[in-house]
Coordinates of C-alpha atoms in Angstrom, one line a residue:
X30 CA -71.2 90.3 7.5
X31 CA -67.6 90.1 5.9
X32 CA -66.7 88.1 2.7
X33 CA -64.9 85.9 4.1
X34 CA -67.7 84.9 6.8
X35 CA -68.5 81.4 6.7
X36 CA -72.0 81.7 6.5
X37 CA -71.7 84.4 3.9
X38 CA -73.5 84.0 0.3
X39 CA -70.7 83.6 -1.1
X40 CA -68.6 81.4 0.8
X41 CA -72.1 79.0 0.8
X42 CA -71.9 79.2 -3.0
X43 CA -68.4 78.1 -2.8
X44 CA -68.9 75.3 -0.6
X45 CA -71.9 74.0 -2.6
X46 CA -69.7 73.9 -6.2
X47 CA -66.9 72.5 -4.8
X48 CA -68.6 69.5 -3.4
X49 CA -68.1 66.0 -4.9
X50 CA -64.9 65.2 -7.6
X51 CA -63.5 67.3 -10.1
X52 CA -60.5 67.3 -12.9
X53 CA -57.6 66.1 -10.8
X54 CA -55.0 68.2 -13.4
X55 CA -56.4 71.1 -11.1
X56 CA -56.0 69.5 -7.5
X57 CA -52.8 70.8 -5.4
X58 CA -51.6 67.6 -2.7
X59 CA -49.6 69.8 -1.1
X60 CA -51.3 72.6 -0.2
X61 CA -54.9 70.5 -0.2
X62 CA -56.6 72.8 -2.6
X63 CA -58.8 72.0 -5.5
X64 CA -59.5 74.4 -8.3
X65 CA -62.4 74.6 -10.3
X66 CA -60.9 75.3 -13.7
X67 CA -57.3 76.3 -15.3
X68 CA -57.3 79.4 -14.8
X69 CA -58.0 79.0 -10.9
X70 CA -55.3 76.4 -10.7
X71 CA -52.3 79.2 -12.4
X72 CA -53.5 81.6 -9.6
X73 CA -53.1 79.1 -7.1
X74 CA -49.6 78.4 -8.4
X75 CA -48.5 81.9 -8.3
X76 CA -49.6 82.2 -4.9
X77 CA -47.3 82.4 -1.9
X78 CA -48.6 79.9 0.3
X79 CA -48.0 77.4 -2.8
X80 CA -44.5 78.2 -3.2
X81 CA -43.8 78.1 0.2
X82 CA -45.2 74.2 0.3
X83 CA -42.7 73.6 -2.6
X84 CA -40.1 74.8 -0.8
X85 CA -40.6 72.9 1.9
X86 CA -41.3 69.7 0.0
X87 CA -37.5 69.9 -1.9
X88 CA -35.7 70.1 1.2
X89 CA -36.9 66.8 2.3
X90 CA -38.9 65.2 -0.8
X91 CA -39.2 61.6 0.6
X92 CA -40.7 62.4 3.5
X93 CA -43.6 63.7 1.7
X94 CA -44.1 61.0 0.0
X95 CA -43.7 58.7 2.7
X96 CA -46.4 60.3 4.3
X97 CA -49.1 61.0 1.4
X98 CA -48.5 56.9 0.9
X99 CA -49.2 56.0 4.5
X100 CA -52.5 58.1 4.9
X101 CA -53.4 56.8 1.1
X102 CA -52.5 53.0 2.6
X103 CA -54.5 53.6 6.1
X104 CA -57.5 55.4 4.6
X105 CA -57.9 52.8 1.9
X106 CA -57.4 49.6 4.1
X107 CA -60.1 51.4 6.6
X108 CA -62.4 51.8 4.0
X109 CA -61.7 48.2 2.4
X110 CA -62.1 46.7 6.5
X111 CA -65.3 49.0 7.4
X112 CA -67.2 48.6 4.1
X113 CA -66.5 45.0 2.5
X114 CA -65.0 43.4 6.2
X115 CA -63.3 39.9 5.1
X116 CA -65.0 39.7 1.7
X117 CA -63.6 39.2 -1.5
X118 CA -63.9 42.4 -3.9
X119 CA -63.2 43.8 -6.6
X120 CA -59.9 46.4 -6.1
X121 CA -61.3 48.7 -8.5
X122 CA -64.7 49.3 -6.5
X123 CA -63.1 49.8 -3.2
X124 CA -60.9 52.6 -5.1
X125 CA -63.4 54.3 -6.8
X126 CA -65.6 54.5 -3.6
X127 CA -62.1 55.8 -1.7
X128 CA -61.9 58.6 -4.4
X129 CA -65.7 59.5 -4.2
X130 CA -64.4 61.4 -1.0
X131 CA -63.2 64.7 -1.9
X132 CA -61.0 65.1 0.4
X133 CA -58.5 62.0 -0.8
X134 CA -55.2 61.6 -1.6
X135 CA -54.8 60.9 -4.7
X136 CA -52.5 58.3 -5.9
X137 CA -50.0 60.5 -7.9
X138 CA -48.8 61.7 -4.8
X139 CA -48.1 58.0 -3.4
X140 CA -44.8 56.0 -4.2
X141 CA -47.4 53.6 -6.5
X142 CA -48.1 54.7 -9.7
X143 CA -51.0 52.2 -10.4
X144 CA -53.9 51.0 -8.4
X145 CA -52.4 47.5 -9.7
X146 CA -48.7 48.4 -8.3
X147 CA -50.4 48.9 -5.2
X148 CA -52.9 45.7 -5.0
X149 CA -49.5 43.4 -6.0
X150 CA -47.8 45.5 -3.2
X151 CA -50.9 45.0 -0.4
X152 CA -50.5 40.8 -0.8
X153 CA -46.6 41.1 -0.4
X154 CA -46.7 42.9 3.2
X155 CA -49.2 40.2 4.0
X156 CA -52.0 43.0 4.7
X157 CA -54.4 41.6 1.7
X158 CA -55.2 38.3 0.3
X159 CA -55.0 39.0 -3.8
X160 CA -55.5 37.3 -6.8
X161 CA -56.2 38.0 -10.6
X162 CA -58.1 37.1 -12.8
X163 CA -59.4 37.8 -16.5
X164 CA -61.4 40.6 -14.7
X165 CA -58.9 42.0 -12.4
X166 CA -57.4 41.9 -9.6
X167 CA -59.5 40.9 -6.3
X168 CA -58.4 42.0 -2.9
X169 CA -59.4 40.0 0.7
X170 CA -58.6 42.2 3.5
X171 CA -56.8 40.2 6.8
X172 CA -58.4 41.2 10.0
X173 CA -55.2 40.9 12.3
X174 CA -56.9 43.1 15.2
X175 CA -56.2 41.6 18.4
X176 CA -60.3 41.8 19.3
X177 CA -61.3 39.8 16.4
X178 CA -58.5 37.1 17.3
X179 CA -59.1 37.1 20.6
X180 CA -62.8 36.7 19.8
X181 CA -62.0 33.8 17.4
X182 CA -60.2 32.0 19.7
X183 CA -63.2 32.2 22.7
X184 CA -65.2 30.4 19.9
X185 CA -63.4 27.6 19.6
X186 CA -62.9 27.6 23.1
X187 CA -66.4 27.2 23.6
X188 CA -67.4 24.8 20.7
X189 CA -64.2 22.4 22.8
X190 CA -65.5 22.8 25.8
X191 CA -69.0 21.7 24.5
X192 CA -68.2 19.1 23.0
X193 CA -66.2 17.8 26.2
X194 CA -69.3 18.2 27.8
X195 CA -71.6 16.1 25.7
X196 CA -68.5 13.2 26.0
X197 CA -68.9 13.4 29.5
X198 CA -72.2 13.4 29.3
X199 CA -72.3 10.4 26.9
X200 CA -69.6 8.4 29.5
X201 CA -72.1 9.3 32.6
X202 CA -75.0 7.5 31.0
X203 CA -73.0 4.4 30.1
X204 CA -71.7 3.9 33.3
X205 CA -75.5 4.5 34.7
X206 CA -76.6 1.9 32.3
X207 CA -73.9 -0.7 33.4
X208 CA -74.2 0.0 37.3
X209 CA -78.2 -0.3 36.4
X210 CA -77.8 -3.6 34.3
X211 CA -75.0 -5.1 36.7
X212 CA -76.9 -7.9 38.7
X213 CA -79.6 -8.4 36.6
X214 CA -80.7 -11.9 34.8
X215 CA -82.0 -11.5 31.5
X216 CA -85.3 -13.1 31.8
X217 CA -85.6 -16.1 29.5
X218 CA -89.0 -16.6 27.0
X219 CA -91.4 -18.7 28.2
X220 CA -92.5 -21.3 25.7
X221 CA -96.0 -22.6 25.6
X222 CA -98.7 -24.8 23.8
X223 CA -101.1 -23.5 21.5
X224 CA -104.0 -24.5 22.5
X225 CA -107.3 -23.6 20.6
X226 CA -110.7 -24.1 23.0
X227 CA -112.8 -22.9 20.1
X228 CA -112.0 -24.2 16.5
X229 CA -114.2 -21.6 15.3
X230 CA -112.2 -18.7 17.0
X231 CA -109.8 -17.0 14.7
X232 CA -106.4 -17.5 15.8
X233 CA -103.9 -14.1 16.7
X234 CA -100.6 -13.2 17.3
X235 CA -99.3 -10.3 19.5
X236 CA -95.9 -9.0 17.4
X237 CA -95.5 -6.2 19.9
X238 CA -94.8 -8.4 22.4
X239 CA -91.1 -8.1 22.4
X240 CA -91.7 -4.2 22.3
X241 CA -93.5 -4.6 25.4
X242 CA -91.4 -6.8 27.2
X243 CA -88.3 -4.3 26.0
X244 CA -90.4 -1.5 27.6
X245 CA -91.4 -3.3 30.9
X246 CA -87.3 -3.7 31.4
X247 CA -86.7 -0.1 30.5
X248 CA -89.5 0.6 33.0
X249 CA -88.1 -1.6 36.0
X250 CA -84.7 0.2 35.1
X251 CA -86.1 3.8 35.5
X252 CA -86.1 3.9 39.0
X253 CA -82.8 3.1 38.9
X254 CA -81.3 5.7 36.2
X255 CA -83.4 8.3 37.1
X256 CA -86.1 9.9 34.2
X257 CA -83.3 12.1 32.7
X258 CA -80.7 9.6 32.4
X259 CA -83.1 7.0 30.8
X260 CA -84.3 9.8 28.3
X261 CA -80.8 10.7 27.1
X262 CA -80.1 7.0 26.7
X263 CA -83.2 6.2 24.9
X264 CA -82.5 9.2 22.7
X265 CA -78.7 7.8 21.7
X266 CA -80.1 4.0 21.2
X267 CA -82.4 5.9 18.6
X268 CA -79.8 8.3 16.7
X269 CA -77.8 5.1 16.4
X270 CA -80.3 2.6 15.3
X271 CA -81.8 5.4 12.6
X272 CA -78.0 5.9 11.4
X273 CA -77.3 2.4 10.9
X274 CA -80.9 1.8 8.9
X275 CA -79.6 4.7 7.2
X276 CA -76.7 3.2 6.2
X277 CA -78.2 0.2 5.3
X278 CA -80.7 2.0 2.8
X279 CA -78.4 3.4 0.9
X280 CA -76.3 0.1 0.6
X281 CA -79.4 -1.8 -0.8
X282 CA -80.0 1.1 -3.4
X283 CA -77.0 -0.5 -5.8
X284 CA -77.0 1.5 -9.2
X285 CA -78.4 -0.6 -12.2
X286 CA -76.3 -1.7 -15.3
X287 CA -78.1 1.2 -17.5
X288 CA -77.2 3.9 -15.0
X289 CA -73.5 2.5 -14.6
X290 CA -73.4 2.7 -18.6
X291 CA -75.0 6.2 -18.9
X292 CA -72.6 7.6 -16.3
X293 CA -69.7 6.2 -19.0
X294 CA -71.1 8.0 -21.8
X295 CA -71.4 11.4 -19.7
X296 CA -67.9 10.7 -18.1
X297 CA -66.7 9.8 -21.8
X298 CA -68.7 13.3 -23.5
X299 CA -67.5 15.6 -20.5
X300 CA -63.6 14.3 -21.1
X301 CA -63.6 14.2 -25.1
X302 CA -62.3 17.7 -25.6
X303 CA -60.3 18.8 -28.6
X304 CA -57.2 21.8 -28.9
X305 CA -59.5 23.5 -31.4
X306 CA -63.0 25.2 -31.0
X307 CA -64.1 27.7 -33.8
X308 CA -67.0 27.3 -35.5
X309 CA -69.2 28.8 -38.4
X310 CA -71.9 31.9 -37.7
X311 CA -70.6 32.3 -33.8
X312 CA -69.7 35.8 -32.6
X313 CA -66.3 36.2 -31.4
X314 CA -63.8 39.0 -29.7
X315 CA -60.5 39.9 -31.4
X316 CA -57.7 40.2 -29.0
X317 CA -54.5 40.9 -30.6
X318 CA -53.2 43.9 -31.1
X319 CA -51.4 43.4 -33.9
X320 CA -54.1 44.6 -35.7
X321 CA -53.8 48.0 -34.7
X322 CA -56.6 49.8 -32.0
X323 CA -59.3 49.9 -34.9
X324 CA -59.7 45.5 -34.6
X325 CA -58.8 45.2 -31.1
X326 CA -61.7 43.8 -28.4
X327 CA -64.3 44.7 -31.2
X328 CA -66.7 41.8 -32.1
X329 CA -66.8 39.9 -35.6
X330 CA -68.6 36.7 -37.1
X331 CA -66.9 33.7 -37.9
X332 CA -68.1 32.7 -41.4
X333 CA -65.9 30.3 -42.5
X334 CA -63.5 27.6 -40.8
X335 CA -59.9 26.6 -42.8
X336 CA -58.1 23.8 -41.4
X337 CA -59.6 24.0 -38.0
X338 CA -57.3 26.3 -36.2
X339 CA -58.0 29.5 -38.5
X340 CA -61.5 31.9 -39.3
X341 CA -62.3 34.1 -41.7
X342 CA -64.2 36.5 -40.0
X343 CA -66.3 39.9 -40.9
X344 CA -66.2 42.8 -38.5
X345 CA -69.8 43.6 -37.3
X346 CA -69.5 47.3 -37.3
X347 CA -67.1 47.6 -40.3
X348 CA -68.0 44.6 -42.5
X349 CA -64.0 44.4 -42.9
X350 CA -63.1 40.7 -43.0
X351 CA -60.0 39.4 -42.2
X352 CA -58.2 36.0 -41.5
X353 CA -56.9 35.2 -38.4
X354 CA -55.9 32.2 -36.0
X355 CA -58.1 30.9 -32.8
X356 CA -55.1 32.2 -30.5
X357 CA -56.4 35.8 -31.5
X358 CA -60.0 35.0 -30.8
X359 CA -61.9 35.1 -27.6
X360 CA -65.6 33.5 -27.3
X361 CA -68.3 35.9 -26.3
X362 CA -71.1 35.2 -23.4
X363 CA -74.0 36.9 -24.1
X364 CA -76.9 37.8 -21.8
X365 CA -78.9 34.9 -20.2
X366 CA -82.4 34.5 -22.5
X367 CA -79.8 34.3 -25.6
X368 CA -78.5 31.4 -27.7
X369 CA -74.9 30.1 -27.4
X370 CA -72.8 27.1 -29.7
X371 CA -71.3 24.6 -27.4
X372 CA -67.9 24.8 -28.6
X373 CA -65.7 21.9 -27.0
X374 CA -66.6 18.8 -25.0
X375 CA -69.2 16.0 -25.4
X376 CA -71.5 18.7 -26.6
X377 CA -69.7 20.1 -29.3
X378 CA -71.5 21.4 -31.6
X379 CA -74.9 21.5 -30.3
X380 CA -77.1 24.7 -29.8
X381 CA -78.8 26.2 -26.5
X382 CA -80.1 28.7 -24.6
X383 CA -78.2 30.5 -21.8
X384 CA -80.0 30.2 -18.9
X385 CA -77.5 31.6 -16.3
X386 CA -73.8 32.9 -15.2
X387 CA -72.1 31.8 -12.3
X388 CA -68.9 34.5 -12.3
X389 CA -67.2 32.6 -9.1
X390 CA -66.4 29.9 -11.3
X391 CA -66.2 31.4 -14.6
X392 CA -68.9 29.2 -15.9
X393 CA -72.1 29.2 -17.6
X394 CA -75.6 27.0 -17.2
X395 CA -77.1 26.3 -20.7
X396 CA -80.1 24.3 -21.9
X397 CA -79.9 22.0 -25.2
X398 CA -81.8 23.4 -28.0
X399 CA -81.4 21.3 -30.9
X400 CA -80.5 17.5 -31.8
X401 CA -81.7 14.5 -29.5
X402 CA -80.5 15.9 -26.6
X403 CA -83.4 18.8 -26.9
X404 CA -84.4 19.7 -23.4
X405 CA -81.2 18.7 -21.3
X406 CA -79.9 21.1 -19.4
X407 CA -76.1 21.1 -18.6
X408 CA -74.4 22.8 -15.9
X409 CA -70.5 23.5 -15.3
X410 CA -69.7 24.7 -18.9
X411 CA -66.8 27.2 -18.9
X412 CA -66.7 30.0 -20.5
X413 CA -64.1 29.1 -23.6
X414 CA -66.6 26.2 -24.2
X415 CA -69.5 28.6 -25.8
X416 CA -70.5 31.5 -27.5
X417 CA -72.6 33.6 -28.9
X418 CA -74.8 33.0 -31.9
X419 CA -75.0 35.2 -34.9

């Protein structure tokens, strides 16, 4: 068995190192080749079969890269419609599970330099939906295939056509019950004495009596409509007569003066927000870069407030302290369990626990922990509106 055999020892051994990602400084797009370590990669370079790829890639340059950009745009967008379908994801996921393939091309060899430059360019050509936010960019892929519309549209085919079919249905049974009804005197009540013949015997009144007369018509009208028309009907008189007791309900339940007034005070505490927010002993995130990379996005504790809009605050793994304005602070969420300041709104100033994250909306469910509003819990509170405790 030769060397070059490809179930020789040491072609298996080969196979078996080279599996999974390695430094991209030692990959070759052209020739598809990725070397295990520098040395490999300046033997690879010297080779023929690598300077004959060169070659052929400066006589025609672009339409290398036209092509390395269209298998890098069909790969991913197959990947993004097989693994995530219509979802909204992160762009950075899908491209880290793209490159997890060693086989790839990598994005140096594509006309975009950045995964960014590529997620701007996937919602301009209308093949993504795309969006950013404070963490990234989020990508919604567009299933244009002409199965999925074509499916789409036999649904709402279907959900017309049945609900054409329960209008005809409905129309049927009304004409039923006017052809049955056509002809037909309503019987008039039939008043008549009281009479007692024992002054001892207790008198009583039968209240289901109109019941039972309504049910002795609907039974002389039966033979008429025919059992499944009559149960259809009776099933619409009841849908409509428990919608409009319903209805009724809920216009008898009228709010009371003392909820009217506390819905004020929360309407008045969610609305009374100010253009200022820092307060003493919270921990916050620098984000100006001003300071040079030794400040920037590390954590510090405000401990002490001058005129509102600026903190002096000590760096937690330093213990440098330094002045600066609320535009180069961020607030920090901590883990649910943990104790946050309300910042801004009607609860200003209070104290609470974190009791859980809702990233959709960027906000945050806390519950009171100190003052006479112990206890409540308050839901909806964005993320600039609290922050850590010291």
């Amino acid at each position: 068995m030769g060397k070059s055999d490809f179930l020789s020892p040491k072609a298996i051994a080969n196979r078996i190192k080279s599996k999974g990602l390695q430094k991209l400084r030692w990959y070759c797009q052209m020739c598809q080749k990725q070397c295990r370590d520098e040395n490999g990669f300046k033997c690879h370079c010297m080779s023929e079969s690598h300077q004959r790829q060169l070659l052929l890639a400066s006589e025609n340059p672009q339409q290398f890269l036209n092509y390395f950009s269209e298998e890098f745009r069909n790969d991913f967008l197959e990947l993004l419609r097989r693994r995530f379908g219509t979802k909204r994801v992160h762009n950075n996921i899908v491209y880290n599970e793209y490159i997890s393939h060693r086989e790839h091309i990598h994005m140096n060899a594509t006309q975009w330099e950045t995964l960014t430059d590529f997620t701007k360019w996937l919602g301009r050509e209308g093949l993504c939906k795309v969006d950013e936010t404070p963490k990234g960019w989020y990508i919604q892929y567009i299933d244009r295939d002409p199965e999925t519309i074509r499916r789409q549209q036999e649904q709402e085919r279907k959900k017309k056509q049945d609900l054409d079919d329960e209008e005809k249905t409905a129309k049927f049974i009304e004409q039923q019950v006017r052809r049955g009804l056509e002809g037909k005197e309503l019987e008039e009540p039939v008043y008549t004495e009281l009479n007692r013949e024992n002054e001892e015997e207790k008198v009583a009144f039968n209240l289901n009596k109109g019941a039972s007369t309504s049910v002795a018509a609907s039974s002389k009208t039966s033979s008429i409509l025919g059992p499944s028309a009559l149960k259809m009907a009776e099933g619409a008189v009841k849908r409509k007569e428990s919608a409009h007791s319903s209805g009724q309900s809920k216009e008898k339940k009228k709010k009371s003066a003392l909820d009217e007034i506390m819905e004020l005070e929360e309407e008045k505490k969610r609305t009374s927000r100010t253009d200022y927010w820092l307060q003493p002993e919270i921990i916050v995130k620098i984000v100006t870069k001003k300071l040079g990379e030794k400040y920037h996005k590390k954590k510090a504790v405000v401990k002490e407030v001058i005129d509102k809009y600026t903190a002096v605050v000590k760096m937690i793994d330093s213990g440098d302290k330094l002045k600066l304005d609320q535009t180069h602070l961020e607030t920090v969420i901590p883990a649910p369990g943990k104790k946050v300041m309300v910042l801004n709104g009607g609860y200003r100033g209070n104290e609470g626990i974190l009791e859980s994250i809702n990233e959709k909306k960027f906000s945050a469910t806390i519950i009171i922990d100190s003052g006479p509003l112990k206890g409540r819990r308050v839901e909806g509170i964005q993320y600039e509106d609290i922050s850590k405790l010291a």
